[in-house]
Tab-separated table of C-alpha atoms and ligand atoms in Angstrom:
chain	number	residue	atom	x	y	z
H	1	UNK	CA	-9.685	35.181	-50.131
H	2	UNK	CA	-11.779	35.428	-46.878
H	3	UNK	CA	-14.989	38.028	-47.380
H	4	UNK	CA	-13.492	40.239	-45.468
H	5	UNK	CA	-10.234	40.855	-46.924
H	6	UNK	CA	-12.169	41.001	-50.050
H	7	UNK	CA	-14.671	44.072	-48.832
H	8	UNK	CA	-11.259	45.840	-47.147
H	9	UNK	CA	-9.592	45.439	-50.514
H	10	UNK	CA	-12.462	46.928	-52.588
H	11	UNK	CA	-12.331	49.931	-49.787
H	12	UNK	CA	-8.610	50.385	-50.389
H	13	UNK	CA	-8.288	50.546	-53.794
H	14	UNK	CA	-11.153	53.414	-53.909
H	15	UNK	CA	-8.380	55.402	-51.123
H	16	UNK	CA	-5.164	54.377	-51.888
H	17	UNK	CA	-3.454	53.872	-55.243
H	18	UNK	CA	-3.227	50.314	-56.201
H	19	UNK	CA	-5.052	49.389	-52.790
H	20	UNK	CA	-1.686	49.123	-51.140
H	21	UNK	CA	1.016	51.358	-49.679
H	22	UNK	CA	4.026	49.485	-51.310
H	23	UNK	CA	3.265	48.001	-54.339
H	24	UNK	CA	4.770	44.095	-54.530
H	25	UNK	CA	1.875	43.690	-51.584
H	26	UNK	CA	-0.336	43.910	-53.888
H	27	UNK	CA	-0.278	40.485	-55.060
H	28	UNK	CA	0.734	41.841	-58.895
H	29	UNK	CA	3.368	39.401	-59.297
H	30	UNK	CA	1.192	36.085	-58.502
H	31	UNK	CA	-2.417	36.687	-59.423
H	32	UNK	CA	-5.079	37.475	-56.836
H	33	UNK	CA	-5.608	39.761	-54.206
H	34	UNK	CA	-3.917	40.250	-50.667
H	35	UNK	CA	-5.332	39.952	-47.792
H	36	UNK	CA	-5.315	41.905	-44.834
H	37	UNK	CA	-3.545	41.079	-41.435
H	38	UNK	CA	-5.179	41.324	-38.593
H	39	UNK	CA	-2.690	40.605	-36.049
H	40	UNK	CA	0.858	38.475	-35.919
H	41	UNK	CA	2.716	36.621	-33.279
H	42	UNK	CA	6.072	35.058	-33.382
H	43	UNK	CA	6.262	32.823	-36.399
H	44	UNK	CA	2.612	33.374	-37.763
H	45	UNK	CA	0.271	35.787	-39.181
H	46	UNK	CA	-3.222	35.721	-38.603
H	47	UNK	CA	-6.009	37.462	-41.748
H	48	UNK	CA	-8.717	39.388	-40.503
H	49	UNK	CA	-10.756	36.501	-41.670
H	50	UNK	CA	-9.389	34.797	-39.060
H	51	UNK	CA	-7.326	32.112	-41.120
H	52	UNK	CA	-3.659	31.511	-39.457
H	53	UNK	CA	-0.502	31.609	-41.593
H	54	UNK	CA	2.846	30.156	-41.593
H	55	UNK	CA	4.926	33.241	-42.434
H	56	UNK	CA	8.045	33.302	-44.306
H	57	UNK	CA	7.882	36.833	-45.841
H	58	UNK	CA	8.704	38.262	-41.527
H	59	UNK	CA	7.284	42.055	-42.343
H	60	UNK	CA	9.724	42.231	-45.577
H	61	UNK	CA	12.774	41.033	-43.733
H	62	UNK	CA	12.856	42.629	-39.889
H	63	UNK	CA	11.234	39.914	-38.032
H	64	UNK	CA	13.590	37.890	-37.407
H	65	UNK	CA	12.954	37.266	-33.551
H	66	UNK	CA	9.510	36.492	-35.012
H	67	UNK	CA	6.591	38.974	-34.635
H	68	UNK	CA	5.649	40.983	-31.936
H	69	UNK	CA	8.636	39.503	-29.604
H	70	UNK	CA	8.047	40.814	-25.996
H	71	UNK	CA	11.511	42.203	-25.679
H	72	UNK	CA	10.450	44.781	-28.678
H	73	UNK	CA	7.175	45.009	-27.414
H	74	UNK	CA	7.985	46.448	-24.017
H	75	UNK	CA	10.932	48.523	-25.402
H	76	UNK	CA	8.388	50.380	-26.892
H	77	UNK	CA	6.541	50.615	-24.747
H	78	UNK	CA	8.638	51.791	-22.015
H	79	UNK	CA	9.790	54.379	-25.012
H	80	UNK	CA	6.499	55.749	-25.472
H	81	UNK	CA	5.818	56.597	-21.889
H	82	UNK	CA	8.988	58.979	-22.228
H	83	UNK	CA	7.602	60.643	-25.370
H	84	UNK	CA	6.986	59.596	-29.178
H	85	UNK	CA	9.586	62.471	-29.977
H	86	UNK	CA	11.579	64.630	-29.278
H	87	UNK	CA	14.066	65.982	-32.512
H	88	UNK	CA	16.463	66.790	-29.684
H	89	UNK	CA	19.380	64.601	-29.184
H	90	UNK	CA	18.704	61.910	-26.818
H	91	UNK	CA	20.898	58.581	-25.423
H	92	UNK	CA	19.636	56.095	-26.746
H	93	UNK	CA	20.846	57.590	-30.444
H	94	UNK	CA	24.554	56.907	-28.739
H	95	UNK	CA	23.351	53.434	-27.285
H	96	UNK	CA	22.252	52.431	-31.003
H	97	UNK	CA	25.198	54.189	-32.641
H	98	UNK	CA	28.046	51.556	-30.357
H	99	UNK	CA	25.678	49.141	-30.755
H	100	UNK	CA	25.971	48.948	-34.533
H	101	UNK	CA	29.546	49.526	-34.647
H	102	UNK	CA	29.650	46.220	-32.199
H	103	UNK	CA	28.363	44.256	-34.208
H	104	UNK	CA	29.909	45.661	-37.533
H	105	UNK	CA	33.372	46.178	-37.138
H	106	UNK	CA	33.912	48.314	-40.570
H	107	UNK	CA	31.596	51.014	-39.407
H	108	UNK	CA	33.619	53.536	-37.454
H	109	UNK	CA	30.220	56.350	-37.240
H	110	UNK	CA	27.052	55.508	-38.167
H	111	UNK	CA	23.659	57.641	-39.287
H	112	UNK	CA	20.488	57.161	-38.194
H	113	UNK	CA	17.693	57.499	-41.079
H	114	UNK	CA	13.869	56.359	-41.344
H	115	UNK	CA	14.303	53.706	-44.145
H	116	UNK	CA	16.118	51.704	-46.675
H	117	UNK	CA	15.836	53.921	-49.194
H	118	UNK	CA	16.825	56.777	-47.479
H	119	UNK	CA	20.442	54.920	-46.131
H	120	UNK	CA	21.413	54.234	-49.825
H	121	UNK	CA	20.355	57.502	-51.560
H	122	UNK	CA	22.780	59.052	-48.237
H	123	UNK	CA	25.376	56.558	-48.677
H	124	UNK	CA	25.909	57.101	-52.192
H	125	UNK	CA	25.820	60.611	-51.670
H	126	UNK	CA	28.614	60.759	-49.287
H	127	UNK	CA	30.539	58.742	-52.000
H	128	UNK	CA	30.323	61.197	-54.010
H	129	UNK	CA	30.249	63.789	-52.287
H	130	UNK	CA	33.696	62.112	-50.439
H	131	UNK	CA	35.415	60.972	-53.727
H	132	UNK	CA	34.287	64.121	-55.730
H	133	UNK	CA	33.280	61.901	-58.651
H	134	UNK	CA	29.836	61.313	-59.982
H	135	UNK	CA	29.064	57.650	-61.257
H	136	UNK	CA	28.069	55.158	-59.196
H	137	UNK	CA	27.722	51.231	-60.039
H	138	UNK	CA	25.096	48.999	-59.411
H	139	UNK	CA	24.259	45.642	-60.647
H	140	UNK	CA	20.896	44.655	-62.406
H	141	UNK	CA	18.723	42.700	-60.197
H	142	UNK	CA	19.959	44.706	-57.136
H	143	UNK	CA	17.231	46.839	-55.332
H	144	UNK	CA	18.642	49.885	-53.126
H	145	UNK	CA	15.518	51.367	-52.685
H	146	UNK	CA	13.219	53.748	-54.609
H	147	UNK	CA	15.990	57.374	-55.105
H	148	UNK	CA	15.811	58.228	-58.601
H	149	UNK	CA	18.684	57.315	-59.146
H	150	UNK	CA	19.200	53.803	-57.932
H	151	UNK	CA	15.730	52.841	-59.590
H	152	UNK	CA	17.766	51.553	-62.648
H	153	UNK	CA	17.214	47.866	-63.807
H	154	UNK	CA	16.340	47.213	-59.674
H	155	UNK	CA	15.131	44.097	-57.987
H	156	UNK	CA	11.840	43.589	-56.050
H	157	UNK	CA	8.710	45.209	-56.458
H	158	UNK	CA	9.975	47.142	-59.475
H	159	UNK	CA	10.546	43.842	-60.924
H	160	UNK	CA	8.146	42.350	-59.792
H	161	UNK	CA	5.551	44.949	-61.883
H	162	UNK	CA	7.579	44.459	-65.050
H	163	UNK	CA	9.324	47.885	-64.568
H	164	UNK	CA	12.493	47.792	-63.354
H	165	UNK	CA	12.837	51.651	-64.415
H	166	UNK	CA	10.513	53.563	-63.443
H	167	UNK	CA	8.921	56.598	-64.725
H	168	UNK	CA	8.856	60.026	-63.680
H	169	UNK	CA	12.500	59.733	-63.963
H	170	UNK	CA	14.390	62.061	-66.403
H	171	UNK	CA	16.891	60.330	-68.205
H	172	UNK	CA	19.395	62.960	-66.823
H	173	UNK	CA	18.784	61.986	-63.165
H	174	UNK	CA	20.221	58.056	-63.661
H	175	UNK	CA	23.105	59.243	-66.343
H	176	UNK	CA	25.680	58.737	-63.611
H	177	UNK	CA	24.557	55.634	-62.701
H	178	UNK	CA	26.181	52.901	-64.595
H	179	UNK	CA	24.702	49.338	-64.929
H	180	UNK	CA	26.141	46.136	-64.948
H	181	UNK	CA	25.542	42.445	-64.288
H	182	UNK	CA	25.819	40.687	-61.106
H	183	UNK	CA	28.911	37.658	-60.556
H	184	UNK	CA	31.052	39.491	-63.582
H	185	UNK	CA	34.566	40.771	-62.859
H	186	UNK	CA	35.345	41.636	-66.708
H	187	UNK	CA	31.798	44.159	-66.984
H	188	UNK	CA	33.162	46.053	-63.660
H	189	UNK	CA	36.741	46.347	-65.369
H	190	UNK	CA	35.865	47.594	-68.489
H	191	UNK	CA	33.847	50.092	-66.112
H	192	UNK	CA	36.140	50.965	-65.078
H	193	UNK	CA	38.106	51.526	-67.514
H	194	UNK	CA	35.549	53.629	-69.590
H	195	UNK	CA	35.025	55.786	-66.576
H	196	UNK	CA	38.178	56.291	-65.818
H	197	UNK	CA	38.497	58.535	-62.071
H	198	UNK	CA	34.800	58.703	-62.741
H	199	UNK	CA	33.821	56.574	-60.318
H	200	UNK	CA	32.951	57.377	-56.774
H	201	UNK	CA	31.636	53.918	-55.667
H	202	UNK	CA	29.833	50.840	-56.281
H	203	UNK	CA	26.903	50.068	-54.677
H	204	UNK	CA	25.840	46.312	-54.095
H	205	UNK	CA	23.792	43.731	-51.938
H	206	UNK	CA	26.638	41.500	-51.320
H	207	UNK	CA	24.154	38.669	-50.964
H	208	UNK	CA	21.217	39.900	-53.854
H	209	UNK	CA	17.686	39.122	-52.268
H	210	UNK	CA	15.454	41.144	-54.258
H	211	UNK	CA	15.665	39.216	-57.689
H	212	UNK	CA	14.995	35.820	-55.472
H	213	UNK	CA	18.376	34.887	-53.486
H	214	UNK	CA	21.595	34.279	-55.284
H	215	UNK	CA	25.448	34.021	-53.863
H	216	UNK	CA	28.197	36.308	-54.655
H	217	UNK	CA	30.464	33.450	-56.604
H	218	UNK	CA	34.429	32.535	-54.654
H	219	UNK	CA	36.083	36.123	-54.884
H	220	UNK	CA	33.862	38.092	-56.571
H	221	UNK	CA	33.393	40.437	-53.019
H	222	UNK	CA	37.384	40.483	-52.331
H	223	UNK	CA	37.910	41.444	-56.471
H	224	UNK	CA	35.131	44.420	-55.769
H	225	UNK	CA	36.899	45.409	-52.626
H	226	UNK	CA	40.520	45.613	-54.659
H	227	UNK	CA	38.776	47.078	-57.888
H	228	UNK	CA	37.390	49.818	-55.486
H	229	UNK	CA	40.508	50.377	-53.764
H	230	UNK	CA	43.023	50.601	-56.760
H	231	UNK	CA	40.750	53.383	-58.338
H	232	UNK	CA	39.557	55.727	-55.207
H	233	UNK	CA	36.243	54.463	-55.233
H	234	UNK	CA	34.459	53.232	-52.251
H	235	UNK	CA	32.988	49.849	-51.918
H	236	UNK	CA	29.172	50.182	-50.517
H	237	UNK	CA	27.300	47.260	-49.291
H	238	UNK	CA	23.616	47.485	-49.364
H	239	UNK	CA	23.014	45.232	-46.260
H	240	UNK	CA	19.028	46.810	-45.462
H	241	UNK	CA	18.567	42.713	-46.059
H	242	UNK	CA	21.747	41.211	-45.682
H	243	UNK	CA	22.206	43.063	-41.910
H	244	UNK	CA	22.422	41.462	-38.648
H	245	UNK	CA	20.832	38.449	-40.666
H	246	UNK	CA	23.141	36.478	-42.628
H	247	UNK	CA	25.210	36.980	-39.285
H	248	UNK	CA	25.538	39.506	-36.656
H	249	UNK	CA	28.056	41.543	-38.843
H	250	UNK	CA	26.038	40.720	-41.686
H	251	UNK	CA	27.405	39.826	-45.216
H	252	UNK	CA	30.294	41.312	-44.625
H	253	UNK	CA	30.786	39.367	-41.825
H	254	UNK	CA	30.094	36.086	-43.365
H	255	UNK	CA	32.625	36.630	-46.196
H	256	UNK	CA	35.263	38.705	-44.638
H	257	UNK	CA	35.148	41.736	-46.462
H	258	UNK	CA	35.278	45.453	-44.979
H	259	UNK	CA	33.806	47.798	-47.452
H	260	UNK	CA	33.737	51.868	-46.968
H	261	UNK	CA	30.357	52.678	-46.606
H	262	UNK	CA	27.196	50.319	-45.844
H	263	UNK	CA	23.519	50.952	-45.348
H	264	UNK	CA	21.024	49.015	-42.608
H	265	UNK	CA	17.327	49.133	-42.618
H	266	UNK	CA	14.828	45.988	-41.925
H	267	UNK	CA	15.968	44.396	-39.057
H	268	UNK	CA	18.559	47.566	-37.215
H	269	UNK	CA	14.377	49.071	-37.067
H	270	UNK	CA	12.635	46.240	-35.031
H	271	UNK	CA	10.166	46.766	-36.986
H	272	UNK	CA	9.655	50.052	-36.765
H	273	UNK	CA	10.893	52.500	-39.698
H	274	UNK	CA	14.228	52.496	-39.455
H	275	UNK	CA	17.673	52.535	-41.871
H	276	UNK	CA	21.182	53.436	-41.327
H	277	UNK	CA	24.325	54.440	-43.098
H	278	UNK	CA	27.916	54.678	-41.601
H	279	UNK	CA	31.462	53.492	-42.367
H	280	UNK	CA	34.838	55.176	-42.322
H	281	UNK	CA	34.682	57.985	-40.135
H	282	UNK	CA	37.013	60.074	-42.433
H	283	UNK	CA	33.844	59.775	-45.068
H	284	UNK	CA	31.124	59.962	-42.713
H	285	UNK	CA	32.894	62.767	-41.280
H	286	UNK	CA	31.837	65.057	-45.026
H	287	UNK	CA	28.205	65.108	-44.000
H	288	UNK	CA	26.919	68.187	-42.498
H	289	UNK	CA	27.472	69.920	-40.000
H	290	UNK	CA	31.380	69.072	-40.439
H	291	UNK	CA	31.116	68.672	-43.520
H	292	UNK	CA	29.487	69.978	-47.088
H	293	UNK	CA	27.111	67.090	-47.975
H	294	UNK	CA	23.819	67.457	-46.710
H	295	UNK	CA	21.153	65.347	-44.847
H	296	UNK	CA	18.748	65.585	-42.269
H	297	UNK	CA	15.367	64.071	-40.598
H	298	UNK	CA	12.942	65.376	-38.715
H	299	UNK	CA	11.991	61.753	-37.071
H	300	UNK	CA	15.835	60.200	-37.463
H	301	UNK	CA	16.747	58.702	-34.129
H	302	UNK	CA	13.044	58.504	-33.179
H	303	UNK	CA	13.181	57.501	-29.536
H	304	UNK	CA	10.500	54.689	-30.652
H	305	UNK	CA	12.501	53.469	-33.176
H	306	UNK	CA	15.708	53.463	-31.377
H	307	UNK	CA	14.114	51.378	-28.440
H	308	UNK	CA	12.547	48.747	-31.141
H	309	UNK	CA	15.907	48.731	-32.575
H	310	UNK	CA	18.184	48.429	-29.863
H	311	UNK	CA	15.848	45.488	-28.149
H	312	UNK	CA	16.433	43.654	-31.420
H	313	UNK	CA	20.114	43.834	-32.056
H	314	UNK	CA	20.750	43.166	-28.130
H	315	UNK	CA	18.834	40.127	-28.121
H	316	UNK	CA	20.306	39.037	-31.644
H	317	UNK	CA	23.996	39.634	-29.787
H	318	UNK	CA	23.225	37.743	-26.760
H	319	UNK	CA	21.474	35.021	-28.285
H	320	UNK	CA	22.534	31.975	-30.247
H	321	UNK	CA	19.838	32.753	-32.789
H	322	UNK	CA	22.115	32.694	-35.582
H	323	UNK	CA	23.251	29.279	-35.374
H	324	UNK	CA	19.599	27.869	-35.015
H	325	UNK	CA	18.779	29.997	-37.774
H	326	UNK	CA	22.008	28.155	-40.135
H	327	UNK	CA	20.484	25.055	-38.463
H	328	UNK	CA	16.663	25.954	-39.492
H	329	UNK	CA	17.516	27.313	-42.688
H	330	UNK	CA	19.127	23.922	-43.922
H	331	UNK	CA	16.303	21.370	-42.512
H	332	UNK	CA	13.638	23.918	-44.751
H	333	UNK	CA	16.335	23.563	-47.896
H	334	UNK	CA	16.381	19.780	-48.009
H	335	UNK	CA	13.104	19.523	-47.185
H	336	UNK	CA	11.860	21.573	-50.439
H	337	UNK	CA	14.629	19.642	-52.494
H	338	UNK	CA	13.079	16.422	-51.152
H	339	UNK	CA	10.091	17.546	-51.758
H	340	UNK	CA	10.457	18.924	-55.409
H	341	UNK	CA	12.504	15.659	-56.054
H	342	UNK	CA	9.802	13.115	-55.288
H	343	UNK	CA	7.306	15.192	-57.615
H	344	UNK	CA	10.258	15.423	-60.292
H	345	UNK	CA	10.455	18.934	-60.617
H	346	UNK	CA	13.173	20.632	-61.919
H	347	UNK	CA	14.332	23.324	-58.472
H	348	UNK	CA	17.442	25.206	-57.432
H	349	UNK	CA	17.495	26.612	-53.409
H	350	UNK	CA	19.759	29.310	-52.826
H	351	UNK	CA	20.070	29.970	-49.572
H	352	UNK	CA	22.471	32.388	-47.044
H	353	UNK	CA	21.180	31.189	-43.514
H	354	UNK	CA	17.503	32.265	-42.773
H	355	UNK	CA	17.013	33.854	-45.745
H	356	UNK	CA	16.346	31.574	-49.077
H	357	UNK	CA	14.641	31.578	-52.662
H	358	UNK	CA	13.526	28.858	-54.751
H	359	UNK	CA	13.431	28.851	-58.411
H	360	UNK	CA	11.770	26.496	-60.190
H	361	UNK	CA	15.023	25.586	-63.293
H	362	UNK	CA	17.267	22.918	-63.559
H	363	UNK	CA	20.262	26.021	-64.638
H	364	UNK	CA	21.859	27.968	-61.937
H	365	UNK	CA	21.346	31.336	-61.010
H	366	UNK	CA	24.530	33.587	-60.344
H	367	UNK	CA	22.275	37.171	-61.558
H	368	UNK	CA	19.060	38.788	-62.758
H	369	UNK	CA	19.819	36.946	-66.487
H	370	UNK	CA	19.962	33.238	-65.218
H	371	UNK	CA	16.529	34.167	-62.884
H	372	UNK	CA	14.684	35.360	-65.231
H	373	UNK	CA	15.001	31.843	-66.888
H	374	UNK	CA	12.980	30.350	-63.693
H	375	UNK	CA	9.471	29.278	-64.247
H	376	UNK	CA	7.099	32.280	-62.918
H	377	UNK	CA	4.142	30.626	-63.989
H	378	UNK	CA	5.131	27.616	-61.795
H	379	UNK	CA	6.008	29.875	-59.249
H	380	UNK	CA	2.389	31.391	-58.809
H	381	UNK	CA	0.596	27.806	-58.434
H	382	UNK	CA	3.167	27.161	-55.770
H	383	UNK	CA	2.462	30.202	-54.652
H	384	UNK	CA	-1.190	30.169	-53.985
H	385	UNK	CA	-0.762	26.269	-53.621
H	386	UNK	CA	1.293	26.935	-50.161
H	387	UNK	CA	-1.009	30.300	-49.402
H	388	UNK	CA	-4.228	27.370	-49.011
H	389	UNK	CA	-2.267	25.191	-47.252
H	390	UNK	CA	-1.606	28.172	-44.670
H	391	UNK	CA	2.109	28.877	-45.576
H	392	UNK	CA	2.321	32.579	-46.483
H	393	UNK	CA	5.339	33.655	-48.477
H	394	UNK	CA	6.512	36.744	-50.445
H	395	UNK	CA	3.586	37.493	-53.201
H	396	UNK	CA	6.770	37.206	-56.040
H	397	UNK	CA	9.207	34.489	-57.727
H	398	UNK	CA	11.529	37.382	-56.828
H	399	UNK	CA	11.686	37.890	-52.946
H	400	UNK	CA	13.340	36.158	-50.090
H	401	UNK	CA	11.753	33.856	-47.923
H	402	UNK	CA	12.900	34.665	-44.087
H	403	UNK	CA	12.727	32.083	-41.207
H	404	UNK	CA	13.328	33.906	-37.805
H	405	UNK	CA	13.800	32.401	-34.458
H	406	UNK	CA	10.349	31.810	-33.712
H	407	UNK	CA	9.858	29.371	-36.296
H	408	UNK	CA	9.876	25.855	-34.450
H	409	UNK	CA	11.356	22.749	-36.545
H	410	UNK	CA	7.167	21.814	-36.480
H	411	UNK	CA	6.791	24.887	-38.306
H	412	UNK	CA	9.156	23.915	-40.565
H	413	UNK	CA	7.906	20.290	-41.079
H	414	UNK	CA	4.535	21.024	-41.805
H	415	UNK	CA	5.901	23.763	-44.543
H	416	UNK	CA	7.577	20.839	-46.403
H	417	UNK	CA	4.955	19.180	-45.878
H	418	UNK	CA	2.489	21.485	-47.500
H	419	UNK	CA	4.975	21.525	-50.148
H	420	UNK	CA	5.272	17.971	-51.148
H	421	UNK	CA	1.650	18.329	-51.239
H	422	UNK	CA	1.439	21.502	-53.527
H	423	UNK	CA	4.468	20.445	-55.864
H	424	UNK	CA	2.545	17.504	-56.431
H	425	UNK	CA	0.195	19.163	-58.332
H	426	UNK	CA	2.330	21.241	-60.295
E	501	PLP	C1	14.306	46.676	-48.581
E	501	PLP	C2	15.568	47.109	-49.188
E	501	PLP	C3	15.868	48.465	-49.412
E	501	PLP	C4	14.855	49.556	-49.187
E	501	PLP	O1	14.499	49.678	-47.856
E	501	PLP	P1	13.109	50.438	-47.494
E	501	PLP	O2	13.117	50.477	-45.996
E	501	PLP	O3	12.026	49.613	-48.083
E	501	PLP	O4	13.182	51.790	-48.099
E	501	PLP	C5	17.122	48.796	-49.877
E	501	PLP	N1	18.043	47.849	-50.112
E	501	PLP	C6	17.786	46.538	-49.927
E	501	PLP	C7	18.867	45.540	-50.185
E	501	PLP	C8	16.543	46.123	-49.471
E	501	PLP	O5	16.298	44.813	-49.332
């Protein structure tokens, strides 16, 4: 670490708990300490001591125009000049609200909230609140954000600091909230089957990225979408990740399935705080004020965030970054298998488009079990390995690595070739 990122560290940690405001930045998972950013532009980061990164962690998933792109830029902008907010209704809620449901045919109306976390603790409260049942599935290894009662057995930086449940949790509060591995049609039978019209929905990241990358395995999403059906449960896709990045209509795009309910954040914000929720307007219609299930937000539809986001998902309509992505994301895969072949490492790439993991086993990884088989240890020489070479990805064997449209195929060269150098050595 530079000297300055080292004195801003020190500061931080006497401030703010852990030094950091979400804890996987805190470099917990590989050793070390983080440093600070100073400023980033399309496809690279820069530290405050002035060192210049290759960056593949993309603010956590929304960059994936790049940084700073000037069509988000001057949205903003423009935005601000009007006002930073309002809490009145305003257009370009509406504008956002078709734009969503253009690009993702299943949702019918769509919420506005400020995060992640706050689109999956609202979608699965419409579920219940629709179905009038109170479990909900998840799947190990699947992060939905940080609601009590999705913090069971989740992915990223819960994982990441060895507690996937976290405390300050009652018991009580995850009781309805059943638990189940990931790629397994017989555990979400017998689920089933135990909780018989118990269940108001499952909840899942149709493409996990929070306990590294893995695939839903051939019918696995159209078996959830029957199970669902046949019992009067909804089918929720967590797509905060999986949105507007593994295609335009995200996941559920790419595979073909239309589930009930499904929750944006990351990339619908522009980088700015943003998630949503929406679906079926019959469900969506239960929230208040039609309806009896409650939610609110003083800054949802932020006229900031709405400008950020709308820039973003026009220019990812328009464009043809999709395709380069596909095209990007494969030329980084076999490069890293080339790479960890020559230096006879045992790897497995998992990859949906621009976003990818590596795991360092010869097995292959379908859930949360088969990844925590991966070498970690491995993983944090490669890690800091790559950070020296200037290649800066996610500070955890269990995170995605993003590519977005700024990265140039000379971007991606000199990643593998940092890598050929760093596996090396391994
Ligand atoms: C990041 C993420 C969340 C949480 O979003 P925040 O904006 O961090 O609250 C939820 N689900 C998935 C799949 C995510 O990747």
């Amino acid at each position: 670490m530079g000297n300055k990122s080292e004195e801003l560290f020190e500061q931080a940690l006497k401030h703010i708990p852990g030094g950091v405001n979400s804890p996987v930045r805190a470099f917990r998972g590989v050793g070390g300490q983080p440093f600070f950013a100073e400023r980033a532009q399309g496809a690279h980061v820069w530290d405050v001591d002035g060192k210049k990164y290759i960056d593949y962690v993309g603010t956590w998933g929304p960059a994936i125009l790049g940084h700073a792109p000037k069509v988000i830029i001057e949205a903003v902008k423009n935005a601000a000049d009007q006002g930073a907010s309002f809490g009145i209704p305003s257009e370009p809620e509406i504008r956002m609200a078709q734009l969503v449901k253009e690009c993702v045919p299943s949702v019918e109306k769509v919420r506005m909230v400020n995060s992640g976390t706050e689109a999956c603790m609202s979608a699965i409260r419409v579920a219940r609140g629709f179905t009038d049942r109170p479990k909900i599935i998840k799947f190990d290894g699947c992060y939905h954000g940080h609601a009590d009662s999705l913090l069971v057995k989740a992915g990223s930086g819960a994982l990441t600091c060895g507690n996937p449940d976290s405390g300050g949790v009652p018991s009580e509060f995850t009781a309805h909230t059943v638990v189940l591995p990931f790629n397994d049609p017989d555990a979400v039978e017998q689920a089933f089957a135990a909780n018989k019209d118990q269940v108001a929905g499952i909840i899942l990241e149709p493409v996990p990225g929070n306990a590294g990358v893995y695939l839903p395995k051939a019918g696995y999403l159209e078996f959830l979408r029957e199970i669902t059906a046949a019992n009067g449960s909804l089918l929720i896709f967590d797509e905060v990740m999986t949105g507007f990045r593994v295609s335009l209509a995200g996941a559920q795009g790419k595979f073909g399935i239309k589930p009930d309910l499904s929750c944006f954040g990351k990339i619908i914000g522009g980088g700015l705080p943003v998630g949503a929720f929406g679906g079926r307007a019959e469900i969506m219609d239960v929230l208040a004020p039609d309806g009896p299930v409650y939610q609110a937000g003083t800054l949802s539809g932020n006229p900031l965030a709405m400008a950020a986001g709308i820039a973003a998902l026009e220019e990812l309509r328009s464009g043809e970054v999709h395709a380069l992505l596909e095209t990007m994301g494969a030329r980084l895969e076999e490069g890293l298998n080339a790479a960890a072949e020559k230096s006879g490492l045992p790897l497995v790439t998992q990859r949906a488009g621009s976003m990818s993991c590596l795991f360092f086993t010869d097995q292959p990884v379908h859930n949360l079990a088969d990844a925590m088989k991966a070498d970690r240890e491995r993983f944090k020489k490669y890690f800091h390995g790559m950070l020296a070479e200037g290649v800066y990805l996610a500070p955890s064997a269990f995170e995605a690595a993003f590519l977005s449209a700024a990265h140039t195929p000379a971007d991606i060269d000199l990643t593998i070739e940092a890598a050929e150098k760093v596996m090396k050595n391994l």
